Amino acid sequence: MEPKELGIMGEDLAAAFLEDKGYKLLEKNWRHGSKEIDIIAMKGEVLVIAEVKTRTGNYFGDPEEFVGTHKQEHLIHAANGFIEHTGHLGETRFDIISITYWKGGWELNYIKDAFYPVL
């Protein structure tokens, strides 16, 4: 499976997972300049910025380990753009949905409040 195809399948799986948990999907692959947010959703009054990481196996580490500080800064910047664009005034949360594809199927790990913006 090609990496781009794997990523799209992971994002679709993550979006379906969130919808099943009662989240309202607002955007997928939303761009602010060169920065992208995989999924933007609402859970009640909370704006959820979700980064989806999909890998085949965990030989080099679990997928969530690849959301380093540089990627977090990009997500925060893009989230600020979305908030300015929509006028959202409530709480915002940054989550990671880690998906590992094994030959037998998918393993999904949902990490709420995965990181916090640093002032």
PDB file of C-alpha atoms in Angstrom:
ATOM      1  CA  MET A   1       0.000   0.000   0.000  1.00  0.00           C
ATOM      2  CA  GLU A   2       1.339   3.421  -0.961  1.00  0.00           C
ATOM      3  CA  PRO A   3       1.950   5.922   1.894  1.00  0.00           C
ATOM      4  CA  LYS A   4      -0.575   8.458   0.526  1.00  0.00           C
ATOM      5  CA  GLU A   5      -3.243   5.752   0.212  1.00  0.00           C
ATOM      6  CA  LEU A   6      -2.470   4.545   3.740  1.00  0.00           C
ATOM      7  CA  GLY A   7      -2.799   8.105   5.058  1.00  0.00           C
ATOM      8  CA  ILE A   8      -6.167   8.649   3.360  1.00  0.00           C
ATOM      9  CA  MET A   9      -7.482   5.345   4.701  1.00  0.00           C
ATOM     10  CA  GLY A  10      -6.287   6.283   8.189  1.00  0.00           C
ATOM     11  CA  GLU A  11      -7.958   9.690   8.045  1.00  0.00           C
ATOM     12  CA  ASP A  12     -11.221   8.128   6.846  1.00  0.00           C
ATOM     13  CA  LEU A  13     -11.075   5.585   9.681  1.00  0.00           C
ATOM     14  CA  ALA A  14     -10.330   8.342  12.210  1.00  0.00           C
ATOM     15  CA  ALA A  15     -13.222  10.491  10.928  1.00  0.00           C
ATOM     16  CA  ALA A  16     -15.648   7.556  11.168  1.00  0.00           C
ATOM     17  CA  PHE A  17     -14.378   6.808  14.690  1.00  0.00           C
ATOM     18  CA  LEU A  18     -15.016  10.391  15.812  1.00  0.00           C
ATOM     19  CA  GLU A  19     -18.479  10.464  14.265  1.00  0.00           C
ATOM     20  CA  ASP A  20     -19.325   7.192  16.028  1.00  0.00           C
ATOM     21  CA  LYS A  21     -18.270   8.859  19.312  1.00  0.00           C
ATOM     22  CA  GLY A  22     -20.656  11.770  18.723  1.00  0.00           C
ATOM     23  CA  TYR A  23     -18.255  14.336  17.296  1.00  0.00           C
ATOM     24  CA  LYS A  24     -19.499  16.695  14.606  1.00  0.00           C
ATOM     25  CA  LEU A  25     -16.969  16.832  11.765  1.00  0.00           C
ATOM     26  CA  LEU A  26     -16.367  20.351  10.499  1.00  0.00           C
ATOM     27  CA  GLU A  27     -13.386  19.954   8.150  1.00  0.00           C
ATOM     28  CA  LYS A  28     -10.938  17.387   6.792  1.00  0.00           C
ATOM     29  CA  ASN A  29      -7.532  18.415   5.489  1.00  0.00           C
ATOM     30  CA  TRP A  30      -8.172  22.084   6.245  1.00  0.00           C
ATOM     31  CA  ARG A  31      -5.343  24.351   5.111  1.00  0.00           C
ATOM     32  CA  HIS A  32      -4.059  27.627   6.480  1.00  0.00           C
ATOM     33  CA  GLY A  33      -1.246  28.679   4.179  1.00  0.00           C
ATOM     34  CA  SER A  34       1.168  25.766   4.028  1.00  0.00           C
ATOM     35  CA  LYS A  35      -0.135  24.240   7.299  1.00  0.00           C
ATOM     36  CA  GLU A  36      -2.791  21.520   7.337  1.00  0.00           C
ATOM     37  CA  ILE A  37      -5.110  20.095   9.977  1.00  0.00           C
ATOM     38  CA  ASP A  38      -6.227  16.524   9.302  1.00  0.00           C
ATOM     39  CA  ILE A  39      -9.580  16.735  11.103  1.00  0.00           C
ATOM     40  CA  ILE A  40     -11.449  19.583  12.765  1.00  0.00           C
ATOM     41  CA  ALA A  41     -14.476  18.578  14.814  1.00  0.00           C
ATOM     42  CA  MET A  42     -16.739  19.724  17.627  1.00  0.00           C
ATOM     43  CA  LYS A  43     -17.598  17.771  20.747  1.00  0.00           C
ATOM     44  CA  GLY A  44     -20.219  19.815  22.517  1.00  0.00           C
ATOM     45  CA  GLU A  45     -18.713  23.312  22.733  1.00  0.00           C
ATOM     46  CA  VAL A  46     -15.102  22.109  22.401  1.00  0.00           C
ATOM     47  CA  LEU A  47     -13.248  22.611  19.125  1.00  0.00           C
ATOM     48  CA  VAL A  48     -11.117  19.517  18.478  1.00  0.00           C
ATOM     49  CA  ILE A  49      -8.017  19.701  16.298  1.00  0.00           C
ATOM     50  CA  ALA A  50      -7.052  16.114  15.481  1.00  0.00           C
ATOM     51  CA  GLU A  51      -3.783  14.982  13.942  1.00  0.00           C
ATOM     52  CA  VAL A  52      -3.982  11.522  12.381  1.00  0.00           C
ATOM     53  CA  LYS A  53      -0.818   9.418  12.147  1.00  0.00           C
ATOM     54  CA  THR A  54      -1.034   6.112  10.300  1.00  0.00           C
ATOM     55  CA  ARG A  55       1.787   3.592  10.019  1.00  0.00           C
ATOM     56  CA  THR A  56       2.288  -0.017   8.993  1.00  0.00           C
ATOM     57  CA  GLY A  57       3.700  -1.574  12.143  1.00  0.00           C
ATOM     58  CA  ASN A  58       5.575   0.077  14.968  1.00  0.00           C
ATOM     59  CA  TYR A  59       9.132  -1.027  14.289  1.00  0.00           C
ATOM     60  CA  PHE A  60      10.339   2.598  14.431  1.00  0.00           C
ATOM     61  CA  GLY A  61       7.889   3.601  17.186  1.00  0.00           C
ATOM     62  CA  ASP A  62       4.191   4.135  17.630  1.00  0.00           C
ATOM     63  CA  PRO A  63       2.592   6.581  15.172  1.00  0.00           C
ATOM     64  CA  GLU A  64       1.870   9.230  17.822  1.00  0.00           C
ATOM     65  CA  GLU A  65       5.602   9.500  18.526  1.00  0.00           C
ATOM     66  CA  PHE A  66       5.962  11.225  15.140  1.00  0.00           C
ATOM     67  CA  VAL A  67       4.011  14.301  16.263  1.00  0.00           C
ATOM     68  CA  GLY A  68       6.983  16.284  17.537  1.00  0.00           C
ATOM     69  CA  THR A  69       7.209  19.886  18.645  1.00  0.00           C
ATOM     70  CA  HIS A  70       7.665  21.161  15.074  1.00  0.00           C
ATOM     71  CA  LYS A  71       4.419  19.466  13.946  1.00  0.00           C
ATOM     72  CA  GLN A  72       2.666  20.709  17.086  1.00  0.00           C
ATOM     73  CA  GLU A  73       3.702  24.294  16.256  1.00  0.00           C
ATOM     74  CA  HIS A  74       2.267  23.868  12.739  1.00  0.00           C
ATOM     75  CA  LEU A  75      -1.026  22.569  14.143  1.00  0.00           C
ATOM     76  CA  ILE A  76      -1.266  25.419  16.643  1.00  0.00           C
ATOM     77  CA  HIS A  77      -0.595  27.982  13.894  1.00  0.00           C
ATOM     78  CA  ALA A  78      -3.231  26.426  11.616  1.00  0.00           C
ATOM     79  CA  ALA A  79      -5.716  26.152  14.502  1.00  0.00           C
ATOM     80  CA  ASN A  80      -5.265  29.860  15.216  1.00  0.00           C
ATOM     81  CA  GLY A  81      -6.061  30.536  11.560  1.00  0.00           C
ATOM     82  CA  PHE A  82      -9.222  28.429  11.770  1.00  0.00           C
ATOM     83  CA  ILE A  83     -10.297  30.146  14.992  1.00  0.00           C
ATOM     84  CA  GLU A  84      -9.766  33.584  13.432  1.00  0.00           C
ATOM     85  CA  HIS A  85     -11.669  32.455  10.316  1.00  0.00           C
ATOM     86  CA  THR A  86     -14.672  31.113  12.252  1.00  0.00           C
ATOM     87  CA  GLY A  87     -14.669  33.340  15.333  1.00  0.00           C
ATOM     88  CA  HIS A  88     -14.701  30.342  17.707  1.00  0.00           C
ATOM     89  CA  LEU A  89     -14.516  31.645  21.285  1.00  0.00           C
ATOM     90  CA  GLY A  90     -14.657  28.425  23.281  1.00  0.00           C
ATOM     91  CA  GLU A  91     -12.183  25.800  24.389  1.00  0.00           C
ATOM     92  CA  THR A  92      -9.859  24.182  21.863  1.00  0.00           C
ATOM     93  CA  ARG A  93      -8.280  20.767  22.319  1.00  0.00           C
ATOM     94  CA  PHE A  94      -5.450  19.083  20.416  1.00  0.00           C
ATOM     95  CA  ASP A  95      -5.830  15.325  19.988  1.00  0.00           C
ATOM     96  CA  ILE A  96      -3.882  12.628  18.172  1.00  0.00           C
ATOM     97  CA  ILE A  97      -5.420   9.607  16.520  1.00  0.00           C
ATOM     98  CA  SER A  98      -2.731   6.994  16.105  1.00  0.00           C
ATOM     99  CA  ILE A  99      -3.493   4.176  13.674  1.00  0.00           C
ATOM    100  CA  THR A 100      -1.365   1.131  13.034  1.00  0.00           C
ATOM    101  CA  TYR A 101      -2.163  -1.120  10.117  1.00  0.00           C
ATOM    102  CA  TRP A 102      -1.295  -4.750  10.722  1.00  0.00           C
ATOM    103  CA  LYS A 103      -1.868  -7.581   8.266  1.00  0.00           C
ATOM    104  CA  GLY A 104      -4.867  -8.593  10.378  1.00  0.00           C
ATOM    105  CA  GLY A 105      -6.463  -5.151  10.469  1.00  0.00           C
ATOM    106  CA  TRP A 106      -6.309  -1.735  12.103  1.00  0.00           C
ATOM    107  CA  GLU A 107      -5.410  -0.689  15.643  1.00  0.00           C
ATOM    108  CA  LEU A 108      -6.603   2.781  16.665  1.00  0.00           C
ATOM    109  CA  ASN A 109      -5.359   4.704  19.704  1.00  0.00           C
ATOM    110  CA  TYR A 110      -7.175   7.952  20.531  1.00  0.00           C
ATOM    111  CA  ILE A 111      -5.189  10.408  22.636  1.00  0.00           C
ATOM    112  CA  LYS A 112      -7.265  13.313  23.963  1.00  0.00           C
ATOM    113  CA  ASP A 113      -5.379  16.451  25.056  1.00  0.00           C
ATOM    114  CA  ALA A 114      -2.236  15.062  23.424  1.00  0.00           C
ATOM    115  CA  PHE A 115      -0.439  18.390  23.805  1.00  0.00           C
ATOM    116  CA  TYR A 116      -1.091  21.948  24.885  1.00  0.00           C
ATOM    117  CA  PRO A 117      -0.081  25.204  23.184  1.00  0.00           C
ATOM    118  CA  VAL A 118       2.856  26.824  24.937  1.00  0.00           C
ATOM    119  CA  LEU A 119       2.619  30.555  25.590  1.00  0.00           C
TER     120      LEU A 119
END
